[in-house]
XYZ file of C-alpha atoms in Angstrom:
317
model
C 118.242 261.778 58.765
C 116.742 258.928 59.759
C 118.512 255.661 60.221
C 117.566 251.901 60.292
C 120.640 249.975 61.793
C 119.612 246.701 61.876
C 121.082 242.498 61.799
C 120.756 240.193 58.402
C 119.139 237.407 59.747
C 115.246 236.890 60.475
C 115.688 238.588 63.882
C 117.024 241.971 63.101
C 114.433 242.120 59.999
C 111.368 241.519 61.484
C 112.379 243.399 64.613
C 112.547 246.183 62.170
C 109.666 244.531 60.479
C 107.225 245.010 63.373
C 108.500 248.580 64.297
C 108.155 250.254 60.752
C 104.608 248.222 60.414
C 104.026 250.236 63.964
C 105.151 253.670 63.339
C 106.538 253.873 59.292
C 108.987 256.343 58.454
C 111.582 257.376 55.381
C 115.114 256.000 56.767
C 118.570 254.905 55.620
C 118.428 250.961 56.023
C 122.396 250.166 57.182
C 122.759 246.274 57.240
C 124.811 243.253 55.664
C 125.267 239.505 56.256
C 124.502 237.908 59.859
C 128.319 238.233 60.559
C 128.345 242.140 59.087
C 127.502 243.425 62.676
C 129.491 246.744 63.326
C 126.892 248.796 61.808
C 126.809 251.178 63.560
C 130.447 252.641 62.270
C 128.940 253.046 58.716
C 126.737 256.024 60.629
C 128.314 259.435 60.110
C 126.041 260.724 63.141
C 124.865 264.690 63.571
C 123.095 266.322 66.050
C 119.569 265.804 65.268
C 119.824 261.996 63.353
C 117.574 259.321 64.929
C 119.221 255.860 64.861
C 117.202 252.566 65.054
C 119.688 249.309 66.271
C 118.218 246.106 66.502
C 120.087 242.833 67.011
C 123.738 243.504 67.022
C 125.491 243.479 70.023
C 126.438 247.095 71.826
C 129.442 246.095 72.700
C 130.731 245.256 69.585
C 129.459 248.459 68.814
C 130.118 250.545 71.975
C 132.218 253.137 70.084
C 130.358 254.023 67.239
C 127.407 254.533 69.394
C 129.449 256.822 71.894
C 130.065 258.871 69.738
C 126.984 258.978 67.981
C 125.497 260.151 70.956
C 127.425 262.680 72.240
C 127.479 264.046 68.407
C 123.501 264.552 69.299
C 122.228 262.215 68.021
C 118.665 260.179 69.709
C 119.368 256.304 69.906
C 117.043 253.518 70.307
C 118.664 250.553 70.975
C 117.354 247.033 71.551
C 119.360 243.456 71.472
C 120.135 239.965 72.998
C 123.417 240.022 72.560
C 126.527 240.753 75.201
C 125.923 244.257 75.651
C 129.096 244.854 78.000
C 128.388 248.380 80.798
C 125.437 250.211 78.500
C 125.989 254.075 78.708
C 123.790 256.167 80.882
C 122.454 258.960 78.269
C 119.513 261.137 77.515
C 119.205 260.388 74.148
C 119.723 256.996 74.511
C 117.089 254.376 74.715
C 118.207 250.584 75.504
C 116.281 247.762 75.590
C 117.955 245.338 76.456
C 117.702 241.595 77.507
C 120.247 238.903 77.411
C 117.730 235.340 78.378
C 118.602 233.135 76.005
C 114.600 232.227 75.748
C 114.723 235.682 73.883
C 115.139 237.794 70.965
C 115.573 241.406 69.462
C 111.927 240.539 67.406
C 109.794 238.891 70.852
C 111.389 242.237 73.106
C 110.052 244.657 69.944
C 106.586 242.305 70.339
C 106.776 243.705 74.421
C 106.774 247.532 73.204
C 103.967 247.425 70.967
C 101.589 245.192 73.444
C 101.592 242.037 71.001
C 100.651 244.330 68.006
C 102.613 242.110 65.514
C 102.527 238.726 67.682
C 102.452 236.366 64.198
C 105.721 238.292 62.958
C 107.323 237.930 66.216
C 106.922 234.477 66.629
C 108.143 233.884 63.409
C 111.704 235.903 64.104
C 111.600 232.649 67.326
C 111.497 230.348 65.513
C 114.328 231.607 62.945
C 116.361 232.236 66.328
C 116.052 228.336 66.557
C 113.961 229.470 69.504
C 111.677 226.628 68.972
C 110.268 225.819 72.364
C 109.183 229.354 72.743
C 108.168 230.262 69.607
C 106.208 227.268 69.922
C 104.448 228.357 73.416
C 103.889 231.677 72.356
C 102.039 230.433 69.069
C 100.073 228.042 71.427
C 98.455 230.719 73.408
C 98.218 232.395 70.476
C 95.910 230.098 69.252
C 97.539 228.954 66.251
C 97.258 225.409 64.546
C 99.894 223.347 64.353
C 99.823 223.534 60.125
C 100.148 227.100 61.176
C 103.581 226.935 63.979
C 104.590 225.075 60.680
C 104.851 227.451 58.309
C 106.018 230.353 60.431
C 108.528 228.125 61.429
C 109.230 227.710 57.866
C 109.396 231.243 57.059
C 111.336 231.930 59.661
C 114.006 229.205 58.821
C 114.188 230.829 55.384
C 114.335 234.457 56.231
C 117.346 233.312 58.578
C 118.820 231.135 56.341
C 118.845 233.969 53.665
C 121.496 235.981 56.346
C 124.056 233.376 55.936
C 127.369 233.991 54.146
C 130.871 236.002 53.553
C 129.074 238.468 51.794
C 125.725 239.865 50.340
C 126.783 238.175 46.980
C 126.335 235.265 48.728
C 123.043 235.581 49.433
C 120.063 234.861 47.321
C 118.420 238.435 48.956
C 120.291 241.764 49.915
C 119.031 241.501 53.644
C 117.818 245.110 52.887
C 115.331 244.485 49.694
C 114.511 241.678 52.094
C 113.476 243.129 54.224
C 111.621 245.903 52.129
C 109.778 243.440 50.283
C 108.189 241.551 53.336
C 107.351 244.982 54.735
C 104.276 245.010 52.846
C 103.344 242.145 54.629
C 100.974 242.903 57.626
C 101.369 238.868 58.717
C 103.641 235.980 57.752
C 101.109 234.344 56.850
C 100.141 236.638 53.810
C 103.436 236.091 52.690
C 102.673 232.306 52.565
C 99.480 233.474 50.271
C 101.487 234.971 48.025
C 103.282 233.012 45.325
C 105.333 235.758 43.737
C 106.668 236.483 47.753
C 109.956 235.728 48.266
C 109.325 232.642 50.832
C 108.416 230.249 47.373
C 112.486 231.380 46.381
C 113.900 230.525 49.131
C 111.865 227.399 50.443
C 113.767 225.578 46.834
C 117.055 227.376 47.165
C 117.056 226.542 51.074
C 116.187 222.561 50.037
C 119.122 221.986 47.530
C 121.974 223.891 49.890
C 120.638 221.783 52.844
C 120.866 218.232 50.401
C 124.749 219.619 50.139
C 125.154 219.871 53.857
C 123.136 216.602 54.480
C 125.490 214.444 52.536
C 128.960 215.368 54.443
C 130.564 213.360 57.970
C 130.976 214.713 60.709
C 134.748 215.506 60.727
C 134.171 214.981 64.881
C 132.014 213.139 66.617
C 131.714 212.900 70.773
C 129.265 212.713 73.326
C 129.734 216.392 73.823
C 130.537 217.845 70.076
C 129.498 217.004 66.645
C 131.958 218.937 64.025
C 131.223 219.664 60.366
C 133.392 220.844 58.005
C 131.562 222.782 54.786
C 134.077 223.694 51.796
C 134.809 227.060 50.985
C 131.661 227.690 48.107
C 128.136 229.837 48.759
C 126.160 226.872 48.812
C 127.983 226.094 52.359
C 128.561 229.632 53.758
C 123.863 230.210 52.812
C 123.162 226.606 54.862
C 126.122 227.564 58.093
C 123.805 228.864 60.713
C 120.565 226.866 60.218
C 122.279 223.410 59.261
C 124.210 224.250 63.003
C 120.238 224.915 64.320
C 118.796 221.618 62.842
C 122.004 219.649 64.320
C 121.414 221.161 67.632
C 117.469 220.412 67.593
C 118.096 216.663 66.564
C 121.287 216.074 69.554
C 120.031 218.428 72.371
C 122.101 216.928 74.898
C 124.882 218.059 72.830
C 127.285 221.081 71.645
C 127.235 221.829 67.982
C 129.713 223.455 64.966
C 129.638 223.717 61.584
C 133.245 225.636 60.063
C 132.858 226.363 56.423
C 135.790 227.324 55.287
C 137.436 230.918 53.656
C 139.316 231.668 50.444
C 142.226 232.117 52.682
C 142.075 229.185 54.300
C 140.461 230.135 57.816
C 136.879 228.570 58.801
C 133.775 230.812 59.462
C 133.181 228.510 62.557
C 128.630 228.788 63.823
C 128.547 227.345 66.274
C 125.071 225.938 68.878
C 125.157 225.405 72.534
C 123.639 222.338 73.405
C 119.482 223.069 73.605
C 119.745 220.942 77.064
C 121.936 223.623 78.055
C 121.741 227.311 76.182
C 125.150 229.137 77.992
C 128.567 229.127 77.284
C 128.775 229.869 73.740
C 128.935 233.137 73.656
C 131.896 233.121 76.185
C 133.728 230.377 74.231
C 133.400 231.767 70.806
C 134.377 235.204 72.652
C 137.801 233.693 73.526
C 138.669 233.286 70.154
C 140.350 235.926 67.970
C 137.123 237.209 65.444
C 134.108 235.647 67.907
C 131.587 236.762 69.550
C 127.474 236.027 70.202
C 125.228 235.507 73.150
C 124.794 231.833 75.206
C 123.245 229.834 73.181
C 124.848 230.496 69.907
C 128.012 231.988 68.653
C 130.265 232.574 65.567
C 133.783 232.716 64.275
C 134.562 235.213 62.056
C 137.951 233.483 61.001
C 139.493 230.448 62.500
C 143.364 229.356 61.589
C 142.577 225.799 61.307
C 145.977 224.919 63.839
C 143.474 226.461 66.081
C 140.545 223.863 65.392
C 141.762 221.469 68.229
C 142.086 223.886 69.920
C 138.672 225.134 69.810
C 137.313 221.073 69.968
C 139.203 221.330 73.528
C 137.613 224.527 74.931
C 134.025 223.325 73.737
C 134.144 219.957 75.440
C 136.190 221.490 78.540
C 132.651 223.509 78.827
C 129.596 220.726 78.758
């Protein structure tokens, strides 16, 4: 059996997209909402199975990864999140880069020698690596209009990954991946008026308008914190809204808190763009938290912990 295991955001989807455009294969798709990262546990690996794991923390999947390797499965693993101690195993091909200015799709892009480079640039835009994506796009000779198109497409694919459950999303990430796999170039997606791009474009604008109408709950030189309600639109927009805030004020950290059904908060934290470090460390210090240097999150932050969270973030930056 072949298993393609990938994060349901732009980076995970486009990392796999590049690999399967280069080497098509029949496989079982394992994915979910962006916060659903314990994905390797969903595979009962056997000897001879092949696992491709993309854009989910190795550290968070270590027990399941070691179990798969010990069962005789072969694992290709590419990621840019916290990895822990990478196992040394003959069946593991690990491509881990924790640089704050890279993403999994860019790691795959290097492995494929830029075969689907425009898709990789789209993923970088979607992962809010705007400066890096602009740099790569300029080197590739793309126009300002083309950069803007790839930035919008990447943002929309990323937007689709946010939610507490797949029902919150406009597309199941597996279905969105399969739809995008029909296009060898991201510009072909935009050219096709029946593609997911246009449905996501309309939905994104509606959700963003709702978010922009909400005032900050906490505002200082070091942190802007916004609380969104327990509604599907709020869960969908939380991550890309955080990216928008980060780009508007690159010297400040930003946190978007979306209320969960049980009264806790899902937290999306962005480090200052001019100081892209520490977000993963901050969120990992709270139960259900994790992430990377520039962007991280907490799945269920109790309301009484919000003041502590603010103190920790402002103390870091």
